[in-house]
Coordinates of C-alpha atoms in Angstrom, one line a residue:
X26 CA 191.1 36.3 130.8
X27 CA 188.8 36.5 134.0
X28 CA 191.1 33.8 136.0
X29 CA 194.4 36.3 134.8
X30 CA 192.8 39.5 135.5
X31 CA 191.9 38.0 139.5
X32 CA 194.8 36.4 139.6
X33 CA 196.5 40.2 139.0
X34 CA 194.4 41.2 142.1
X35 CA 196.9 40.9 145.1
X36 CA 194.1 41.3 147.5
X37 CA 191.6 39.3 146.2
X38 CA 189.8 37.3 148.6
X39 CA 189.4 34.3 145.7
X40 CA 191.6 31.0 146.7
X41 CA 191.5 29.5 143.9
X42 CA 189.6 29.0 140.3
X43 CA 188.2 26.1 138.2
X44 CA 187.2 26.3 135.0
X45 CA 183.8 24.1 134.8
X46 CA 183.1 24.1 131.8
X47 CA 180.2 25.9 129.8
X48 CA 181.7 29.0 130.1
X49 CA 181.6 29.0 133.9
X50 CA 184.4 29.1 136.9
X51 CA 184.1 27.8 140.2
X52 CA 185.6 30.4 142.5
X53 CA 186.7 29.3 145.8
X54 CA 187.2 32.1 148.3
X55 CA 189.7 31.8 151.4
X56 CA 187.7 31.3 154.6
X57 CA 188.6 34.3 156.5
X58 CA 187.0 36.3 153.8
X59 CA 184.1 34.5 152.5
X60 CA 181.7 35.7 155.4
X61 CA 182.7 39.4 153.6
X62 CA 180.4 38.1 150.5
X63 CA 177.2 38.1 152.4
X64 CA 177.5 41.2 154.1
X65 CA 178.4 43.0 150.4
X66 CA 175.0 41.0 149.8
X67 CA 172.6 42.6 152.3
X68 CA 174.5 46.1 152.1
X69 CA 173.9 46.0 148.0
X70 CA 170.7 44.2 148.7
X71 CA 168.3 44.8 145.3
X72 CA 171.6 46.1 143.2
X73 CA 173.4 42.7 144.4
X74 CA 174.2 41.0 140.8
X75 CA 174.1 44.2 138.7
X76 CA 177.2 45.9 137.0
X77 CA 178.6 48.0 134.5
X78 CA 179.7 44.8 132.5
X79 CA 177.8 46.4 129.5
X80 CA 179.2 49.8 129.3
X81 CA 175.8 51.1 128.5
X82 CA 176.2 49.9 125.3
X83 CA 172.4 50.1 123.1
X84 CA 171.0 47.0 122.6
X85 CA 168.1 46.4 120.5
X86 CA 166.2 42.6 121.4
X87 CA 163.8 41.9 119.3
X88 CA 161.3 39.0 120.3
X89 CA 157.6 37.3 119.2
X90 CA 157.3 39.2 116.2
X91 CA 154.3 37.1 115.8
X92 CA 151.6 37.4 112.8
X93 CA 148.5 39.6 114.0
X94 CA 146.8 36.4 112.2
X95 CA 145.2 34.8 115.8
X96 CA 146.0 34.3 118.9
X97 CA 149.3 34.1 120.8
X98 CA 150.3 30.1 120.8
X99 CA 152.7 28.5 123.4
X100 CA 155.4 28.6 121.2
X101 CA 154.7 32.7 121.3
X102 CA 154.6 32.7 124.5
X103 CA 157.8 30.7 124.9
X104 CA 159.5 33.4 123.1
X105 CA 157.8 35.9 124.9
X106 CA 159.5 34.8 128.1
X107 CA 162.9 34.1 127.0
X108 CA 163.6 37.3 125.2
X109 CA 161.7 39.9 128.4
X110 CA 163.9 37.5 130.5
X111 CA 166.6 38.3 128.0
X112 CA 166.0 42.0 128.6
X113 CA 166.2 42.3 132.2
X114 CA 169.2 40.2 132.7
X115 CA 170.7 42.7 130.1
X116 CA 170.0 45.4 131.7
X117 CA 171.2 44.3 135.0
X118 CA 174.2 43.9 133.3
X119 CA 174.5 47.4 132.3
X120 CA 173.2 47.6 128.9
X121 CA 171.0 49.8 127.7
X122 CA 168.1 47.7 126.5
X123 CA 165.3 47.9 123.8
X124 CA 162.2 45.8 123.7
X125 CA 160.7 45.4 120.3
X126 CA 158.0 43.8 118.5
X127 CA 158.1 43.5 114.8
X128 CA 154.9 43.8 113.5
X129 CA 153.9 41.5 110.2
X130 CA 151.0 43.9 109.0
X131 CA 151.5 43.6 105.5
X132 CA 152.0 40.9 102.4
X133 CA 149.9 38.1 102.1
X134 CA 149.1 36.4 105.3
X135 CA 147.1 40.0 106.2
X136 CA 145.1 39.6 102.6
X137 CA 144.6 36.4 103.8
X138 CA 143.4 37.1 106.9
X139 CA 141.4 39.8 105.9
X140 CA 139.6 37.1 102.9
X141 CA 139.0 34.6 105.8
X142 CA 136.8 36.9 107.7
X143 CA 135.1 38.3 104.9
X144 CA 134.5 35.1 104.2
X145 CA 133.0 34.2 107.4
X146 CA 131.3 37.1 107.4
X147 CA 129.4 36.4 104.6
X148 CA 128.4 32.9 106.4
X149 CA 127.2 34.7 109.7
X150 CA 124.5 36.9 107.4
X151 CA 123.7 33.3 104.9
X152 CA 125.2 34.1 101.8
X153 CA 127.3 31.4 100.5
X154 CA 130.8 32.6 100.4
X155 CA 133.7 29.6 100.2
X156 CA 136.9 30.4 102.3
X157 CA 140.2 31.1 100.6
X158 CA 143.1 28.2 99.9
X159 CA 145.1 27.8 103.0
X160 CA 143.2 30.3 105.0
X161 CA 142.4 30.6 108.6
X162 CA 140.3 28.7 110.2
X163 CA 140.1 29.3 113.5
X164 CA 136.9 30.0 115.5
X165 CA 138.4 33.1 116.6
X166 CA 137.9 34.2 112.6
X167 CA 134.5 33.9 112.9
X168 CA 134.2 35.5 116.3
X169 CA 135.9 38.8 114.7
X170 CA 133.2 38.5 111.5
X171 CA 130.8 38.5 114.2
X172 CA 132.2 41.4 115.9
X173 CA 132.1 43.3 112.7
X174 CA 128.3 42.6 112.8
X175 CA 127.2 42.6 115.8
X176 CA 129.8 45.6 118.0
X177 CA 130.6 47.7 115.1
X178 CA 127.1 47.6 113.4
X179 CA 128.4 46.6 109.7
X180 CA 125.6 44.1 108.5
X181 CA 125.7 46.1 105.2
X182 CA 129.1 45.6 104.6
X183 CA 128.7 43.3 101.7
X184 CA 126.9 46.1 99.8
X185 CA 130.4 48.0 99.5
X186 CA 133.1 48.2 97.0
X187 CA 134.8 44.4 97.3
X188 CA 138.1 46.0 97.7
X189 CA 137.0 48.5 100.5
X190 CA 135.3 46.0 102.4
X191 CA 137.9 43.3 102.7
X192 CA 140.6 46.0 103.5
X193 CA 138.3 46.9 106.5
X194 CA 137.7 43.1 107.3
X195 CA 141.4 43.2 107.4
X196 CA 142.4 46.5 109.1
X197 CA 139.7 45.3 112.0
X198 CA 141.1 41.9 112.3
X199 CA 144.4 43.3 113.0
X200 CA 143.5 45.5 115.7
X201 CA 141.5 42.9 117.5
X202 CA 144.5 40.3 117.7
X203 CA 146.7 42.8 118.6
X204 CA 144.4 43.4 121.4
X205 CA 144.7 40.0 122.2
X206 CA 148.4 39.9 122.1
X207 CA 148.9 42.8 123.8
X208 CA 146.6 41.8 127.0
X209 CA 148.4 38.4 127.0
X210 CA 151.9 39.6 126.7
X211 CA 150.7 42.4 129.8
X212 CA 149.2 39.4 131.8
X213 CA 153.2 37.9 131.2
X214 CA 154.8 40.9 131.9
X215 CA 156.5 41.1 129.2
X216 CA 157.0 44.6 127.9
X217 CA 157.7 46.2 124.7
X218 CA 159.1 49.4 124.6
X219 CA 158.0 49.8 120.7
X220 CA 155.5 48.0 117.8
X221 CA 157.5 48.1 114.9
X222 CA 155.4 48.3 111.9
X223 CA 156.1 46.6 108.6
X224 CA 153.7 48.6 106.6
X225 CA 155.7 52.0 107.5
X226 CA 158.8 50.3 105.9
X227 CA 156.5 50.9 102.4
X228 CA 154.7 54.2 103.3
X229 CA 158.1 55.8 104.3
X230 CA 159.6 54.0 101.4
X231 CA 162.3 52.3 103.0
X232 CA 162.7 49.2 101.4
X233 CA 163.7 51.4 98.4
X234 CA 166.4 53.0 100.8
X235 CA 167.9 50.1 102.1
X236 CA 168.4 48.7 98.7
X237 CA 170.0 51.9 97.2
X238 CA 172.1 51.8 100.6
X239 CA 173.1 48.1 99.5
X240 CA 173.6 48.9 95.4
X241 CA 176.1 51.8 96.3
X242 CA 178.1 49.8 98.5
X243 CA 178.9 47.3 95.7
X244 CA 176.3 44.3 97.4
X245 CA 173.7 44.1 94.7
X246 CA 173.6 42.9 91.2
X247 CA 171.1 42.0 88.3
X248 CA 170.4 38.9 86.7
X249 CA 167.8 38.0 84.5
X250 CA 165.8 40.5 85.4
X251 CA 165.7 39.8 89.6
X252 CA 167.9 41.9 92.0
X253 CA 170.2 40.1 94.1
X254 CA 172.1 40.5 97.2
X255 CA 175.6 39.4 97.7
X256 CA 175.2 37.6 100.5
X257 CA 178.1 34.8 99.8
X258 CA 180.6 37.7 100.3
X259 CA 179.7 37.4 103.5
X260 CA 179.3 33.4 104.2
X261 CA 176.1 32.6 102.7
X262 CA 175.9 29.7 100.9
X263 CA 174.0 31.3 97.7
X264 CA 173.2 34.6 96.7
X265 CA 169.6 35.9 97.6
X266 CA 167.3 37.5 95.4
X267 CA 165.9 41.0 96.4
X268 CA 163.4 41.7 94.1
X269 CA 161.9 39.4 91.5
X270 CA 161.6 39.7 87.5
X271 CA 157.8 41.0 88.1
X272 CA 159.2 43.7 90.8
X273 CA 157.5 42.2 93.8
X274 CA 159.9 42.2 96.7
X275 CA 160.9 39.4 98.5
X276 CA 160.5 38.8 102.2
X277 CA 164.7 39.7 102.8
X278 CA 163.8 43.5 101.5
X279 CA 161.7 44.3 103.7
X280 CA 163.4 42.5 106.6
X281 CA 166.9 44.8 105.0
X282 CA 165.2 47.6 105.5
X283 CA 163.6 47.0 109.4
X284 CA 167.4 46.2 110.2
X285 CA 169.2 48.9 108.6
X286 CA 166.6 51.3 110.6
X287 CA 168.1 49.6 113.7
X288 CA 171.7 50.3 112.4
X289 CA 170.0 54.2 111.7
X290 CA 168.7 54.2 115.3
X291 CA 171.9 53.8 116.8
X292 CA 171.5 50.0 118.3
X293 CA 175.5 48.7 118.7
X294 CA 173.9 45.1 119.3
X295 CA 171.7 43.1 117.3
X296 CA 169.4 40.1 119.1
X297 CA 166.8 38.3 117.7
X298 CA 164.8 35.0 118.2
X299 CA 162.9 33.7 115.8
X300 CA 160.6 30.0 115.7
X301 CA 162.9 27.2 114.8
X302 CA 160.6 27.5 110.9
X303 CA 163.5 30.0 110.3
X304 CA 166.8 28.8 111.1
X305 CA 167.3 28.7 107.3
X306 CA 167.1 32.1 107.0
X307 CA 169.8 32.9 109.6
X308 CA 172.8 32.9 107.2
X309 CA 171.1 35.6 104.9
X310 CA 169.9 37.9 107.4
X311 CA 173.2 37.8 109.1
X312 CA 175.1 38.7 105.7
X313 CA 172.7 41.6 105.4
X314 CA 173.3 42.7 108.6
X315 CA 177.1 42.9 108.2
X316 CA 176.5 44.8 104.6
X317 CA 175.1 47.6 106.4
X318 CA 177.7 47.5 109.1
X319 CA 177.3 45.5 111.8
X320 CA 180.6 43.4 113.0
X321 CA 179.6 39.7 113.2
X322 CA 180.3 39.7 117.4
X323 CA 177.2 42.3 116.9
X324 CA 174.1 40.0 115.5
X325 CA 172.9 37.4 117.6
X326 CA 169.9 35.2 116.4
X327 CA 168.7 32.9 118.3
X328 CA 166.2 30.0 117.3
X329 CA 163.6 29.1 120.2
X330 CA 162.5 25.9 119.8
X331 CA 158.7 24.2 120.1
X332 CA 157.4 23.6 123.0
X333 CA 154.9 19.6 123.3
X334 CA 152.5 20.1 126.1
X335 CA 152.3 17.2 128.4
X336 CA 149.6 15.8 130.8
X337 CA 149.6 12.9 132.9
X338 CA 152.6 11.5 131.0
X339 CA 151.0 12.0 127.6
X340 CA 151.4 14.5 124.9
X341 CA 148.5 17.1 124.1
X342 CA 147.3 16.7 120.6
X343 CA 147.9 20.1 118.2
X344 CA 146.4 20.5 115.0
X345 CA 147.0 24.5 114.0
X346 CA 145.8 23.7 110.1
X347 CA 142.7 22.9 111.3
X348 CA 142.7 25.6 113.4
X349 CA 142.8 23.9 116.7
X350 CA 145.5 24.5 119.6
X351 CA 146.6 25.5 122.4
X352 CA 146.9 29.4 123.3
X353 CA 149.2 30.8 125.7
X354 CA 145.9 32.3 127.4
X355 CA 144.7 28.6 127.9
X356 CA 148.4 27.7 129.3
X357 CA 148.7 30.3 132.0
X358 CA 145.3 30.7 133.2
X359 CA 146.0 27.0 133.8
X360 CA 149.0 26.5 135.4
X361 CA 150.0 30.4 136.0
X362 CA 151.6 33.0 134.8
X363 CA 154.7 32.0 137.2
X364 CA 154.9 28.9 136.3
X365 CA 154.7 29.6 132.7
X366 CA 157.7 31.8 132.8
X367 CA 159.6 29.2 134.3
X368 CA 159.2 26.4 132.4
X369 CA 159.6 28.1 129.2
X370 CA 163.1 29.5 130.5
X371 CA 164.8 26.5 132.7
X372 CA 166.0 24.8 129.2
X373 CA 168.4 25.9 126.8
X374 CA 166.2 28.2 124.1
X375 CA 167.6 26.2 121.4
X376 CA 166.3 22.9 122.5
X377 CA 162.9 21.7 122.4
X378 CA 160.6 21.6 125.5
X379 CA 159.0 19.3 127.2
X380 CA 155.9 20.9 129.3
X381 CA 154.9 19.0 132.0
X382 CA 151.5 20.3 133.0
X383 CA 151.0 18.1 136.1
X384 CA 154.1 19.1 137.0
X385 CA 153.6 22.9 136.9
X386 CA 151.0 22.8 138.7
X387 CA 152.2 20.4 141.5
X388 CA 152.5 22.2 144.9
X389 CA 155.2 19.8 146.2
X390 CA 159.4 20.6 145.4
X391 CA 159.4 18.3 142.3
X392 CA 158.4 21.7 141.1
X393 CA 161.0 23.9 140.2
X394 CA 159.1 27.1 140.7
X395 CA 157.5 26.3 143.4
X396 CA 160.8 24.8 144.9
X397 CA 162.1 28.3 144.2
X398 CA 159.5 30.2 146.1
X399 CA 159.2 28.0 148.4
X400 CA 162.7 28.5 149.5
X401 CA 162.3 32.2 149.3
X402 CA 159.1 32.0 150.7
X403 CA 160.4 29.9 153.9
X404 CA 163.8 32.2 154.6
X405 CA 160.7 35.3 154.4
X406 CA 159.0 33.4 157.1
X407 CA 162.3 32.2 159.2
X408 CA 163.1 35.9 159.3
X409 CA 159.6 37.3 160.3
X410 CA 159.5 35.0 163.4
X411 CA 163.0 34.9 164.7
X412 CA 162.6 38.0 166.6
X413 CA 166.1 39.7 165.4
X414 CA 166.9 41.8 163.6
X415 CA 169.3 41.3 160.6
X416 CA 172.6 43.0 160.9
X417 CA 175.8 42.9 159.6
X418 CA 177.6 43.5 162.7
X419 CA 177.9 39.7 163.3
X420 CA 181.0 36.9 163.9
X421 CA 181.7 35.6 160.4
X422 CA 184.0 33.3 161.7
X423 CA 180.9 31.5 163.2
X424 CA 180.0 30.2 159.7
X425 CA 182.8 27.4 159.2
X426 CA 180.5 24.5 158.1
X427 CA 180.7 22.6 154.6
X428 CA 177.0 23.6 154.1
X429 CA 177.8 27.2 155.0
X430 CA 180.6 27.3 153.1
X431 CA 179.2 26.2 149.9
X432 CA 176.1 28.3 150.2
X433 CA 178.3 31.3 150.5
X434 CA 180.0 30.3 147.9
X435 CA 177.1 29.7 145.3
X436 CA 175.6 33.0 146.3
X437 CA 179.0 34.9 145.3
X438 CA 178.4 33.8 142.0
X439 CA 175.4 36.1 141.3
X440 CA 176.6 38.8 139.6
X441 CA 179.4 36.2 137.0
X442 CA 175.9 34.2 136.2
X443 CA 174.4 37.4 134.8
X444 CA 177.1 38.5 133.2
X445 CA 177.4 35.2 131.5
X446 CA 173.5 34.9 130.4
X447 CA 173.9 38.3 129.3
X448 CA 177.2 37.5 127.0
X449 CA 175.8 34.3 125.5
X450 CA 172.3 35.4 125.4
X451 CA 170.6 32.4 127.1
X452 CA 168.6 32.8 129.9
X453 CA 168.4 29.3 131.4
X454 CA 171.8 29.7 132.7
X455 CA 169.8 31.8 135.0
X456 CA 166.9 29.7 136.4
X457 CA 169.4 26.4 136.2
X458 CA 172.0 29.0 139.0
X459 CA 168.5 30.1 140.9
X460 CA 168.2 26.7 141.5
X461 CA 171.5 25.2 142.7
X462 CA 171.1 28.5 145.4
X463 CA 168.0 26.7 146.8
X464 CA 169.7 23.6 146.8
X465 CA 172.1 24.9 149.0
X466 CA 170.3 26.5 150.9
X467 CA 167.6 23.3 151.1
X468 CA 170.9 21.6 152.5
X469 CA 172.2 24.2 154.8
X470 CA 168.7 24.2 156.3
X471 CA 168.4 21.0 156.5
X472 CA 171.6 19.9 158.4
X473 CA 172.0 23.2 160.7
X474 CA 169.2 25.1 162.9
X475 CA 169.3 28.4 162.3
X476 CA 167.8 29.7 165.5
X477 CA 169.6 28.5 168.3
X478 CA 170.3 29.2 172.0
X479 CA 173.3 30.6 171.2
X480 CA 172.9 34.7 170.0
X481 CA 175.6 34.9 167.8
X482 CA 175.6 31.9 165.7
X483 CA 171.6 32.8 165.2
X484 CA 172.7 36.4 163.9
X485 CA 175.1 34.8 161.8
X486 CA 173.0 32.0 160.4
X487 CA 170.4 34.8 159.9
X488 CA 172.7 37.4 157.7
X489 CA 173.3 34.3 155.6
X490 CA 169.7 33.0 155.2
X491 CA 168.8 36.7 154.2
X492 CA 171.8 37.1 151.7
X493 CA 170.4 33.8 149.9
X494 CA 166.6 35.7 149.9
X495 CA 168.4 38.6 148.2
X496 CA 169.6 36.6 145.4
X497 CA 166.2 34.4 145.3
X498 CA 164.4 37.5 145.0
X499 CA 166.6 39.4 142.4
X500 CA 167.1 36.2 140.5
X501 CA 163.6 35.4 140.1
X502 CA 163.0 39.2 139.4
X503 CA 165.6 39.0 136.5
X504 CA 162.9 35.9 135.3
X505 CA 159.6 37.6 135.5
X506 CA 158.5 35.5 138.4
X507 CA 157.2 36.7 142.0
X508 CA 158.6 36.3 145.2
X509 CA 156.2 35.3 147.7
X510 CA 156.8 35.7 151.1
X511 CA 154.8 33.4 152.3
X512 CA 153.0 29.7 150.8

């Protein structure tokens, strides 16, 4: 459709198209007009790459979504990056865009939680107090029990109704991970526009709405005492139970309900991503989905996959039921935030990682941040000291090498790239473009001076090496990653 609608164009300055594959076309301009693409470059400069591709159309992402049960882990913060990366390349793509977090404050990892503080609680003032089955272990558990002692002056606590004091246990340990999560997410630059609460789904009873929304459109049914949803009408593989025999909901009701108040807000597109624990659970959330109203095109769920830590060549030992691992706090304040970004975006979301810590913090261009900035950061530097000013009032026909040529070429690109992470939802399309522009430019630079004796060519070469800075720099702006313009 994109090669026919060109193709309609009688003036348009493209040659030729390839499909490549992937979703991608290689668009090959004529020469007398491909100079014209780095002068609509610097002119557009920081809006170079947006478009109205979207329509404005509301789109709701929702990302992390973690359990306020301890601290963000890498595989959070792997989600983290890809959905806030998500959400900028969507709204460069003219959507508009909501950021939300889906907060798990009720059911029974909170009572949980809230039991395994009370029950180091109880340790931290001597009385004997074992922990629950499959509760939390964590030091961190213990540092909130202490907290509760110690900042908040409860050492009486235990002298309360049971009840009373375990729901405090549990209210406080909330609030201090979310604490935690929020400075982390901040530190990431990743931003929420809005904290979705579970627990408001049952104090505003809308778990009961949803349902009745489902029963009079025909999509639930009894049987032997459990509600169901009817989810094989819409490709499922089984129908899902609702609400057992004892009236206790299952997780889908709730989950029902959070959507259909997406549907209620006016959201036209659905994206999620979830851990890769819950790819089974795709098929029945889409089926809900489409029960309330939502055309198929409309849901996107995503899985992001794990992410294995490496360092020097070997992989860092996780153990998260004994209450050991790796935070995302302990990842970035080692190898940066930058860097963290990166890495968690330059691979397909739906394929596991492979963290190279050595490698991320490697100041050499084995790195692929670093060989990013560093490319930005060297056409900053080449521009600071060449003692002209960048205009557009240059000889275009002066750029006639392969090296020029293909650079040019890549850097029209831009704005199709976002387009395309923004249709398919995947964010490494991105960073893997970013880095075929410093490539070519690595290659341009390397076979062609860019100050020279003569005037023109220099002013030339120059309106060029600033065009590639502009799409460094909104590229790597699209990724949550800074531009420095020097290193």
């Amino acid at each position: 459709m994109i090669i026919a609608s060109i193709e309609a164009l009688g003036d348009s300055p493209v040659e030729r198209m390839e499909i490549a594959g992937g979703g991608f076309i290689n668009f090959f301009f004529r020469k007398e007009d491909l100079g014209s693409v780095i002068v609509a470059i610097h002119l557009a400069d920081r809006h170079y790459g947006s478009s109205d591709y979207g329509k404005g159309k509301k789109v709701i992402v929702e990302f992390v979504s973690a359990n306020p049960t301890g601290p963000m882990t890498i595989a959070h913060g792997r989600q983290a990056a890809v959905g806030d990366s998500l959400c900028r390349i969507l709204k460069a793509a003219g959507y508009e865009v909501h950021a939300e977090y889906y907060l798990n404050d009720a059911g029974r990892q909170m009572n949980l939680l809230a039991r395994s503080v009370w029950a180091r609680y109880h340790e931290l003032l001597g009385i004997e107090m074992a922990l629950p089955e499959d509760g939390y272990k964590g030091e961190y558990v213990r540092q909130i029990a202490r907290d509760i002692i110690e900042k908040e002056k409860k050492d009486n606590l235990h002298q309360e109704p049971e009840d009373k004091a375990i729901e405090y246990c549990g209210a406080y340990a909330v609030k201090t991970i979310m604490s935690w999560i929020e400075t982390d997410l901040a530190k990431m630059g990743v931003h929420f526009d809005h904290y979705f609460s579970e627990k408001t789904l049952y104090e505003k009873k809308s778990v009961e709405h949803a349902l009745e929304v489902l029963r009079q459109k025909g999509f639930l049914f009894e049987n032997e005492g459990a509600l169901w949803f009817r989810s094989t009408d819409f490709g499922d593989d089984k129908d899902r139970v609702v609400k057992k025999s004892t009236g206790e909901y299952t997780y889908l009701a709730p989950d029902i309900a959070y959507h259909l108040s997406k549907y209620e807000r006016g959201y036209e597109v659905l994206v999620n991503f979830w851990g890769p624990d819950h790819h089974g659970y795709i098929p029945r959330l889409k089926a809900a989905c489409q029960a309330l109203g939502y055309p198929p095109e409309a849901i996107h769920i995503g899985i992001v996959q794990l992410t294995t830590l490496f360092r020097e060549g070997q992989p860092v030992r996780m153990s998260t039921r004994a209450g050991e691992f790796v935070t995302l706090r302990e990842l970035y304040d080692e190898v940066g935030v930058d860097a963290t970004r990166f890495f968690f975006t330059m691979r397909r979301q739906e394929s596991p990682l492979d963290f190279d810590l050595d490698l991320a913090k490697a100041q050499s261009q084995e790195n692929p941040v670093y060989y990013l900035q560093y490319a930005h950061a060297r056409i900053a530097s080449l521009l600071k000291f060449s003692g002209e000013k960048v205009t557009t009032e240059v000889d275009l026909g002066l750029l006639s090498s392969k090296e020029e040529g293909e650079l040019i070429g890549c850097l029209s690109q831009f704005p199709e790239m976002i387009m395309a992470a923004s249709r398919l939802t995947e964010p490494y399309r991105l960073a893997d473009y970013l880095r075929q522009v410093a490539a070519c430019f690595h290659k341009f630079y390397s076979f062609h001076r860019i100050v020279t004796e003569d005037k023109d060519l220099t002013r030339a070469r120059l309106l060029l090496s600033d065009a590639t800075r502009i799409v460094l720099r909104n590229g790597l702006e699209l990724l949550g990653i800074s531009q420095p313009e020097s290193m």
